[in-house]
CSV table of N, CA and C in Angstrom, one decimal:
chain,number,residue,atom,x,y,z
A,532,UNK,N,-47.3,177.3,45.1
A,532,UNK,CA,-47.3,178.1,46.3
A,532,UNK,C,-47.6,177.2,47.5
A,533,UNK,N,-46.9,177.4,48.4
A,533,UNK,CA,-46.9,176.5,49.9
A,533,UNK,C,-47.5,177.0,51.0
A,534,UNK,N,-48.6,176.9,51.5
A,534,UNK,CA,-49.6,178.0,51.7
A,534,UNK,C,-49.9,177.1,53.3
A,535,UNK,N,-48.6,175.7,53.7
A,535,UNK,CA,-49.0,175.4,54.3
A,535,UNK,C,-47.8,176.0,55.6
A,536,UNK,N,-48.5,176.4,57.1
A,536,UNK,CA,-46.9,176.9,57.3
A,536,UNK,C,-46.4,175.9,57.8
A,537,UNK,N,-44.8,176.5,57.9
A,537,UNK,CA,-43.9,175.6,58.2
A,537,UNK,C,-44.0,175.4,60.1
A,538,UNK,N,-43.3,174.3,60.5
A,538,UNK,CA,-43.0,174.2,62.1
A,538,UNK,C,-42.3,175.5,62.3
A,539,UNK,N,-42.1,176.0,63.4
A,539,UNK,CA,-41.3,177.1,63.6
A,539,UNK,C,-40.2,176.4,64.3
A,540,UNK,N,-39.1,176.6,64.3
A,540,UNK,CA,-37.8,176.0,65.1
A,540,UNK,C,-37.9,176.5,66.2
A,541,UNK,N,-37.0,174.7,66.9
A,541,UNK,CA,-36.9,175.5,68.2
A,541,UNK,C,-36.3,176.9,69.0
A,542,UNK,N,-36.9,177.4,69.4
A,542,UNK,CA,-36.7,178.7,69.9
A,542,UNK,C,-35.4,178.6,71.1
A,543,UNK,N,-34.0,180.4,70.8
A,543,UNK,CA,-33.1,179.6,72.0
A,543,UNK,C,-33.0,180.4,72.9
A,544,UNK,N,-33.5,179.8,74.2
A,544,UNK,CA,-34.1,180.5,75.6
A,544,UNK,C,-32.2,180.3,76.3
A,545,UNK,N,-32.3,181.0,77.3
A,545,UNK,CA,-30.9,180.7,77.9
A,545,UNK,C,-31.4,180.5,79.2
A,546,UNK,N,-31.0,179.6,80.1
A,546,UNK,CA,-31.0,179.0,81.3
A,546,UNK,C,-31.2,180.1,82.3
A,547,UNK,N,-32.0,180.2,83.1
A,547,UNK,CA,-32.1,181.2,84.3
A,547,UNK,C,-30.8,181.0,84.8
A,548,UNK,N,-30.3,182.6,85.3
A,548,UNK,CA,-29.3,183.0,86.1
A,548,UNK,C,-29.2,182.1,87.6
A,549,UNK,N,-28.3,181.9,88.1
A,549,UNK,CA,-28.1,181.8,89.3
A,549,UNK,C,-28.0,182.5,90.2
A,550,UNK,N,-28.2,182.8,91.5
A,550,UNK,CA,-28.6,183.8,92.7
A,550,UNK,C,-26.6,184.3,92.5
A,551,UNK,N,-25.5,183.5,92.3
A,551,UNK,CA,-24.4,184.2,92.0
A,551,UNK,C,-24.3,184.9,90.9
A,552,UNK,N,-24.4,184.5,89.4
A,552,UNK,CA,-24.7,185.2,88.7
A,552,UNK,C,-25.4,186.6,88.5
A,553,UNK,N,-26.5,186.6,89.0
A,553,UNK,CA,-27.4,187.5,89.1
A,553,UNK,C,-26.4,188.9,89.9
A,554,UNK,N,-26.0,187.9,90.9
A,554,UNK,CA,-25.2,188.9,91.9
A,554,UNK,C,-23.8,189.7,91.2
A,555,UNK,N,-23.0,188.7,90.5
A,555,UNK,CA,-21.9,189.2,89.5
A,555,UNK,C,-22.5,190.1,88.7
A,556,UNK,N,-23.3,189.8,88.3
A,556,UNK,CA,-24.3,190.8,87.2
A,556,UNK,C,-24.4,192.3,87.6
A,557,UNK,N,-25.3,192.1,88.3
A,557,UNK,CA,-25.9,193.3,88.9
A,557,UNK,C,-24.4,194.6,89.4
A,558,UNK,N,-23.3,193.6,90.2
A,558,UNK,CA,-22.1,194.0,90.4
A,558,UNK,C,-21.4,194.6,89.1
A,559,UNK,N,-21.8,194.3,88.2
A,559,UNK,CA,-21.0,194.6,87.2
A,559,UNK,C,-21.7,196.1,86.5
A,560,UNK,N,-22.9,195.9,86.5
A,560,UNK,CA,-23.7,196.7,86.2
A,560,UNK,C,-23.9,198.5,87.3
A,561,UNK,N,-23.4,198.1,88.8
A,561,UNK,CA,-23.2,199.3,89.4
A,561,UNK,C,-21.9,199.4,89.2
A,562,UNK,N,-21.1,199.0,88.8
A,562,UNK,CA,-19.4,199.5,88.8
A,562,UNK,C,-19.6,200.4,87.1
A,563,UNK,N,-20.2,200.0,86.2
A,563,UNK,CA,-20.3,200.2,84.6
A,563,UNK,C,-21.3,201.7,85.1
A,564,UNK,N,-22.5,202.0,85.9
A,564,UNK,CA,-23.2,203.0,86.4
A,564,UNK,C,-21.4,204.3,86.9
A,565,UNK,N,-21.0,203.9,87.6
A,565,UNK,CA,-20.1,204.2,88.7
A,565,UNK,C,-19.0,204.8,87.6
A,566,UNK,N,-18.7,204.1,86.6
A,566,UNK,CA,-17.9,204.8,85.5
A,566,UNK,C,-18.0,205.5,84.5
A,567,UNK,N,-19.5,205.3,84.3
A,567,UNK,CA,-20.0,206.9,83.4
A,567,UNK,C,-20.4,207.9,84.5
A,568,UNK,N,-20.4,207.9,85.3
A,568,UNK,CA,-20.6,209.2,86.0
A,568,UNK,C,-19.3,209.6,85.9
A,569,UNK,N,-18.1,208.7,86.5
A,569,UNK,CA,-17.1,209.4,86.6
A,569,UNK,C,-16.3,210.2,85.2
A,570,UNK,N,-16.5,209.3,84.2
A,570,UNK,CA,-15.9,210.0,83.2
A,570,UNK,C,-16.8,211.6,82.8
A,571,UNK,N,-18.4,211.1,82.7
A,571,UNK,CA,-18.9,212.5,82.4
A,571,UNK,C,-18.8,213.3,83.6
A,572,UNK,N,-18.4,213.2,84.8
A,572,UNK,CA,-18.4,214.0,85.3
A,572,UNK,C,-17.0,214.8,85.4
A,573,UNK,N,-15.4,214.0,84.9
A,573,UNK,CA,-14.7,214.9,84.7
A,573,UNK,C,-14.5,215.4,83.6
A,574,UNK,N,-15.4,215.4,82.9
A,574,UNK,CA,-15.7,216.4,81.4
A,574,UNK,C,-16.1,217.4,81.8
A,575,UNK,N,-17.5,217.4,82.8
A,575,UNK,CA,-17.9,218.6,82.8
A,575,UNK,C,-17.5,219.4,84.2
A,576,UNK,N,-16.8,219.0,85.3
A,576,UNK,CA,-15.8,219.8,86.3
A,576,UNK,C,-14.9,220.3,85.4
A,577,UNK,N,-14.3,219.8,84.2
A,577,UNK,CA,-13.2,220.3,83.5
A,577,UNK,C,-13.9,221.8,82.6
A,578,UNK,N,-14.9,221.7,82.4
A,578,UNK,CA,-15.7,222.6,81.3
A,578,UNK,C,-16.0,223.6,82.6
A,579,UNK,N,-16.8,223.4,83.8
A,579,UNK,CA,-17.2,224.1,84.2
A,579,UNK,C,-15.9,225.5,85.3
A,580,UNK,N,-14.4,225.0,85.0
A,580,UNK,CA,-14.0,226.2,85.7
A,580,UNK,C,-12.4,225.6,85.7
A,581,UNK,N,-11.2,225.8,85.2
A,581,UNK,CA,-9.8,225.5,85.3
A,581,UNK,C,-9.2,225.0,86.6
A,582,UNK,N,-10.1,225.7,87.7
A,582,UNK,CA,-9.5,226.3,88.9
A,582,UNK,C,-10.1,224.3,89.6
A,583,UNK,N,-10.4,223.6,88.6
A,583,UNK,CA,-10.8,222.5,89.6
A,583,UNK,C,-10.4,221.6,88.8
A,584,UNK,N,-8.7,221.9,88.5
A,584,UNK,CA,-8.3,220.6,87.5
A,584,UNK,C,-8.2,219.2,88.3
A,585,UNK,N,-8.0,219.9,89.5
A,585,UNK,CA,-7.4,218.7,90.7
A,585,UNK,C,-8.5,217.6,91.0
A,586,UNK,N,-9.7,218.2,91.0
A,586,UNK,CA,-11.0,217.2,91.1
A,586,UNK,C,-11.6,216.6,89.8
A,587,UNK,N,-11.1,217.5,88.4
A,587,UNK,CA,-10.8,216.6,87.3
A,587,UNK,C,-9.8,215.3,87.1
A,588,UNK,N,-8.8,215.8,87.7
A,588,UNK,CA,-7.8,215.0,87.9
A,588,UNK,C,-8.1,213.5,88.1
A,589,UNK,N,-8.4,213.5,89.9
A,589,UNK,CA,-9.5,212.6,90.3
A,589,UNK,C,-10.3,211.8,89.7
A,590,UNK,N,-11.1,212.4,89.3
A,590,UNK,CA,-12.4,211.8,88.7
A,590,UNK,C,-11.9,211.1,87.2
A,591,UNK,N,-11.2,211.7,86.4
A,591,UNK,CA,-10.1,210.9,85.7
A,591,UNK,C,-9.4,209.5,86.0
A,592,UNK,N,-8.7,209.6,87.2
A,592,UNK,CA,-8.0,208.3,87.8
A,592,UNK,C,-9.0,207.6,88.1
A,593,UNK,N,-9.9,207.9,89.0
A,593,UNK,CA,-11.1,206.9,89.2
A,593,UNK,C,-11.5,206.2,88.1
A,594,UNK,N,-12.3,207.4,87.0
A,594,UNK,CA,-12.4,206.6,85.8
A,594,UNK,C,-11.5,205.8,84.8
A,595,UNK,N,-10.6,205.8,85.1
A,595,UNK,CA,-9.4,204.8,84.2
A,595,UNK,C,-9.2,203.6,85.1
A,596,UNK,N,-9.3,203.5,86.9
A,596,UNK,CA,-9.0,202.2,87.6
A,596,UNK,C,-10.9,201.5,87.2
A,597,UNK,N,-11.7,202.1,87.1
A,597,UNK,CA,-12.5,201.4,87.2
A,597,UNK,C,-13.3,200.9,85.6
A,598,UNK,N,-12.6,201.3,85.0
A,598,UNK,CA,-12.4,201.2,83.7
A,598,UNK,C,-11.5,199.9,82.9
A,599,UNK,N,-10.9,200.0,84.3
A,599,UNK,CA,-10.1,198.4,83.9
A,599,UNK,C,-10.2,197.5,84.6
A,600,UNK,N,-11.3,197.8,86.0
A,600,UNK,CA,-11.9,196.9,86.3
A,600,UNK,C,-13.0,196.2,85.6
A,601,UNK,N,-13.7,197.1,85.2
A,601,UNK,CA,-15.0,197.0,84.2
A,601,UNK,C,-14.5,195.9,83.2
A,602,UNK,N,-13.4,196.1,82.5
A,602,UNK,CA,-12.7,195.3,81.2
A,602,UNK,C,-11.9,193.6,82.0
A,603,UNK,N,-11.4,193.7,82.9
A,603,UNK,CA,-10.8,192.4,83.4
A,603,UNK,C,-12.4,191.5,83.5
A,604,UNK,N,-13.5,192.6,84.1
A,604,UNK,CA,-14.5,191.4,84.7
A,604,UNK,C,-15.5,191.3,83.2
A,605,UNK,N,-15.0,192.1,82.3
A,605,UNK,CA,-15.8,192.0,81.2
A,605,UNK,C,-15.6,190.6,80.6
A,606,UNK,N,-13.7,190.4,80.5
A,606,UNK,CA,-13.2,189.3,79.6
A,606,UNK,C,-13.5,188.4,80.6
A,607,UNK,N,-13.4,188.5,82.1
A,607,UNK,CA,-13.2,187.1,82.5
A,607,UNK,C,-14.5,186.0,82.4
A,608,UNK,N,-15.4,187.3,82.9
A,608,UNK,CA,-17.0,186.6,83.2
A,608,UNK,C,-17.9,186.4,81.8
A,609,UNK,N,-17.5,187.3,81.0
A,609,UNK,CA,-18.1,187.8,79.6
A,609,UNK,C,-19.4,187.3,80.0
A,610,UNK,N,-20.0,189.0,80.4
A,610,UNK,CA,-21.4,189.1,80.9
A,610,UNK,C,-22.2,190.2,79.8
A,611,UNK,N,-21.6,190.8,79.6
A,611,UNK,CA,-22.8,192.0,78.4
A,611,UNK,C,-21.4,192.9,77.6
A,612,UNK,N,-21.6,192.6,76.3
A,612,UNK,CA,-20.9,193.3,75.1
A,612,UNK,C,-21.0,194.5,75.4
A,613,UNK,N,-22.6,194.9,76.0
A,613,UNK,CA,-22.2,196.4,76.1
A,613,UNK,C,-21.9,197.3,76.8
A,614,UNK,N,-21.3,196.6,78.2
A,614,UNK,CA,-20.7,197.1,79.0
A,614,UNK,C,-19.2,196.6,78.5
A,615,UNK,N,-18.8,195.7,77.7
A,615,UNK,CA,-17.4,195.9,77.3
A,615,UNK,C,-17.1,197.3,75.9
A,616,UNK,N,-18.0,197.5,74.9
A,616,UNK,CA,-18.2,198.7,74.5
A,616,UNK,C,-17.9,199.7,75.1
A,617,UNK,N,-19.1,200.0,76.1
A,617,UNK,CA,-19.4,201.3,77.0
A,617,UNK,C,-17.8,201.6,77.5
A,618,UNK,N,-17.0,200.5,77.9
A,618,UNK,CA,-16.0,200.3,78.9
A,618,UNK,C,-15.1,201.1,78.2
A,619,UNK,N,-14.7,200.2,76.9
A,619,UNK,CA,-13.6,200.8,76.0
A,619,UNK,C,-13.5,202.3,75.7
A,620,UNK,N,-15.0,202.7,75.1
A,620,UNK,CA,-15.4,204.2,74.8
A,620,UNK,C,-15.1,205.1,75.9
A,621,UNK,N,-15.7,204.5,76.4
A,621,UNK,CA,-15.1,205.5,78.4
A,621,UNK,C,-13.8,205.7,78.5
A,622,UNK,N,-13.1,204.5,78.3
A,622,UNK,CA,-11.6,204.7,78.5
A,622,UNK,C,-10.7,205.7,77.4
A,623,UNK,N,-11.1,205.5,75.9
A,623,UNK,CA,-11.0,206.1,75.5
A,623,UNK,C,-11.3,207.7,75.5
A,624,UNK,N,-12.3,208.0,76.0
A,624,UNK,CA,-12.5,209.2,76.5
A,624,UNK,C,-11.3,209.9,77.9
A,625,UNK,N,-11.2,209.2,78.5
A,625,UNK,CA,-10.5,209.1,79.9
A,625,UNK,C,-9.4,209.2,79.0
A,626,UNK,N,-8.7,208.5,78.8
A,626,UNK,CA,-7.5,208.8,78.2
A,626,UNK,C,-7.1,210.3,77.4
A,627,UNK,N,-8.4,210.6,76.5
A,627,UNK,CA,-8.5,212.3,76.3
A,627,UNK,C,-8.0,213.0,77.3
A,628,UNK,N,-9.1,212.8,78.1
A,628,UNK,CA,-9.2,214.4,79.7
A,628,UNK,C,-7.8,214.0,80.1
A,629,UNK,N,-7.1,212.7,80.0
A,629,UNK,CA,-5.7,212.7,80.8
A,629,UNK,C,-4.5,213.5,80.1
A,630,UNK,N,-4.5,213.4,78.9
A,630,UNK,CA,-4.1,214.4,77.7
A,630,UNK,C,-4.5,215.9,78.4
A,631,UNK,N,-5.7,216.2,78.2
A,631,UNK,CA,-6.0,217.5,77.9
A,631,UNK,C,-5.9,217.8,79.5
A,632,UNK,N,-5.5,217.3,80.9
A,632,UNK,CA,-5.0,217.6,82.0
A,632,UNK,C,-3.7,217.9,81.8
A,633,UNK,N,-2.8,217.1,81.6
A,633,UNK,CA,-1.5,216.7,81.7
A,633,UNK,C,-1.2,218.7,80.6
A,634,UNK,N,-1.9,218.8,79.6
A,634,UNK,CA,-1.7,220.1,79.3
A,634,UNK,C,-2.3,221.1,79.7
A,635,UNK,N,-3.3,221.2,80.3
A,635,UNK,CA,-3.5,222.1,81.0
A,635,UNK,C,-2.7,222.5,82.1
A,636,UNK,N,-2.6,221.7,83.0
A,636,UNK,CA,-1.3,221.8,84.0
A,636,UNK,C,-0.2,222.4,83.7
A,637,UNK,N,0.5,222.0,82.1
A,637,UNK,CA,1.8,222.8,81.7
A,637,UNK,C,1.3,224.3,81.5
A,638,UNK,N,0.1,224.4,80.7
A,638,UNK,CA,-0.1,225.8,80.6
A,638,UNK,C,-1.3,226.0,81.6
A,639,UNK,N,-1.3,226.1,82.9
A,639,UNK,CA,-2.2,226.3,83.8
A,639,UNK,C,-2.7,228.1,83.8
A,640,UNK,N,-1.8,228.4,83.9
A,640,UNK,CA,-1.7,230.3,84.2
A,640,UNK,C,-2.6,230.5,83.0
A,641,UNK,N,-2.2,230.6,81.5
A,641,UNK,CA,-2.9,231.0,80.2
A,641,UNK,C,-4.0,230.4,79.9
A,642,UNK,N,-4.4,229.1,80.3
A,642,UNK,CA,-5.2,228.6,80.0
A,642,UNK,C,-6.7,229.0,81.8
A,643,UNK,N,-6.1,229.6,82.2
A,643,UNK,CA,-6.7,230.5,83.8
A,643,UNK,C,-7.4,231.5,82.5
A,644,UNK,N,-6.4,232.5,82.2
A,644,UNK,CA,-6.1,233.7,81.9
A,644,UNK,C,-7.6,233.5,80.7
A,645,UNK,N,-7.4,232.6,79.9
A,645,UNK,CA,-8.2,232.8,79.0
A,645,UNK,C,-9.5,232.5,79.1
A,646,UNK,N,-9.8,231.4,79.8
A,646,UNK,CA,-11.3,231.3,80.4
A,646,UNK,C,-12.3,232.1,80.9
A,647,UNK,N,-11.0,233.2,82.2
A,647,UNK,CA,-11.7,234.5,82.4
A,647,UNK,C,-12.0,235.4,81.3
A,648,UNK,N,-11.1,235.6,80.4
A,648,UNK,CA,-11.1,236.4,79.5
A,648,UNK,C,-12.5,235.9,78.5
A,649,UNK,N,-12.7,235.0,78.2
A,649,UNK,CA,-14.3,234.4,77.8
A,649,UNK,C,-15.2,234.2,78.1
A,650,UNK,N,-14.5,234.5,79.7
A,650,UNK,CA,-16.3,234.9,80.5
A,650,UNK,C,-16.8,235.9,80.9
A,651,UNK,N,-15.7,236.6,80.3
A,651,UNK,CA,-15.6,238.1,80.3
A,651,UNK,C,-16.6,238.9,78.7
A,652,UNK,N,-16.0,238.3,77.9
A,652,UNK,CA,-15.8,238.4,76.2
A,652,UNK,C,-17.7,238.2,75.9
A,653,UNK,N,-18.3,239.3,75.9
A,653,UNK,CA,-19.9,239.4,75.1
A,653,UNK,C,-19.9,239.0,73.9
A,654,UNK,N,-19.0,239.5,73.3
A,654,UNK,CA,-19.2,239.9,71.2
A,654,UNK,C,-18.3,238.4,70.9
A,655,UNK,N,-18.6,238.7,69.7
A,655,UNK,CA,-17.4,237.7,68.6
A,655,UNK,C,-15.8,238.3,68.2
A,656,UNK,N,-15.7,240.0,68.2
A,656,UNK,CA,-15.0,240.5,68.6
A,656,UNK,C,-14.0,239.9,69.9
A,657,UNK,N,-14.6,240.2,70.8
A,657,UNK,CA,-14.1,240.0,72.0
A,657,UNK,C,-13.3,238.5,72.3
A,658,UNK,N,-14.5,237.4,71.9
A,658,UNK,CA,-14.0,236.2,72.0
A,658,UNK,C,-12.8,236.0,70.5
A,659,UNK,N,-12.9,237.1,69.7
A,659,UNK,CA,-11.6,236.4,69.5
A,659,UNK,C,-10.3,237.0,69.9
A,660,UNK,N,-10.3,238.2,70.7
A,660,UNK,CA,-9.7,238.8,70.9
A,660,UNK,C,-9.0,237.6,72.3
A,661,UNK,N,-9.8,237.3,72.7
A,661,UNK,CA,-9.3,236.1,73.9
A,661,UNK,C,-8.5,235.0,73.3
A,662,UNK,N,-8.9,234.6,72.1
A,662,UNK,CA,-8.1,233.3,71.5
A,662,UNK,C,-6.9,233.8,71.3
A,663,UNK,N,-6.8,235.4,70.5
A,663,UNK,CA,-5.4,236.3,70.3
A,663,UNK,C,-4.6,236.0,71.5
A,664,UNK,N,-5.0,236.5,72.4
A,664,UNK,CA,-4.0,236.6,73.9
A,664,UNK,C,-3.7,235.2,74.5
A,665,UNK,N,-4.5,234.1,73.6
A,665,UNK,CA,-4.5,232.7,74.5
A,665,UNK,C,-2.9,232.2,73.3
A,666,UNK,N,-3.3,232.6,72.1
A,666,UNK,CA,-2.3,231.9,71.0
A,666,UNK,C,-0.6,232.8,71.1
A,667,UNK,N,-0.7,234.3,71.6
A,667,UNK,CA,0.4,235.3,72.0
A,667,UNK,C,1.0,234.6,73.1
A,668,UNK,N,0.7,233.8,74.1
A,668,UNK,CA,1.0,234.1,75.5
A,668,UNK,C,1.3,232.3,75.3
A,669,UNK,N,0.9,231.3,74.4
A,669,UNK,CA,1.4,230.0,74.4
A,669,UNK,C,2.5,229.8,73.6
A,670,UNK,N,4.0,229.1,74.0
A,670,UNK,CA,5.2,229.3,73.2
A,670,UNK,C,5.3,228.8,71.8
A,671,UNK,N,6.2,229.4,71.0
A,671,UNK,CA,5.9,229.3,69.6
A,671,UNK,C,6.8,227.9,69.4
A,672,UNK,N,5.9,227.5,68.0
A,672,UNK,CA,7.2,226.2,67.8
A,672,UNK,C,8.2,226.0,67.1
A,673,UNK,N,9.0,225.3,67.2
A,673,UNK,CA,10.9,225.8,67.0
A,673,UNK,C,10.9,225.3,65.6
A,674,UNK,N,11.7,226.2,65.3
A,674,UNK,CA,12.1,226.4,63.9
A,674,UNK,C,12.9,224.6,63.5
């Protein structure tokens, strides 16, 4: 039994940042701030009412230009994995709500119609009676 300890290896420290660095950093880090608000916030403008697809819309496009800003300065500078992560996941997301816009829009009227109707809708009854009139009133698919 070797009861004597060993040296510990050298330990690996990374070089203090430079006053640029620091500055790219930091920049990188409010633009990465700047893109989760936008994406969670056009999740929940989208949740909170139909009638404001337009500023979903928005907040969408923002989040997908800055989303690929995030990712250019991710690969070029390669400053934090987890802001290239966060980046992707975000976009990923974003690309959803662009989906789930692009159809809303087609069905704007029924997809109106049904929201009120479930904020209308108390019971379980009721709310499914709203999915009935949401699934009657969207076109059937072809034979």
């Amino acid at each position: 039994m070797n009861t004597s300890p060993e040296p510990a290896g050298q330990q690996r420290t990374r070089p203090p940042l430079s006053e640029a660095a620091k500055a790219s950093l930091s920049k990188t880090h409010t633009l990465f701030r700047m893109f989760v608000i936008a994406v969670i916030g056009s999740f929940f403008v989208y949740q909170l009412d139909v009638n404001y697809l337009w500023l979903t819309g928005i907040l969408t496009v923002a989040s997908v230009a800055l989303g690929v800003v995030l990712l250019v300065r991710a690969a070029k500078l390669k400053e934090s994995k987890l802001v290239l992560i966060g980046t992707i996941s975000g976009l990923v997301v974003s690309a959803i709500m662009a989906l789930l816009i692009l159809v809303t829009a087609v069905f704007f009227d029924e997809v109106r119609q049904y929201q009120a109707c479930m904020g209308r809708a108390l019971t379980d009854q009721a709310q499914s009676a709203c999915r009935v009139q949401l699934e009657s009133s969207l076109p059937r698919q072809l034979p």
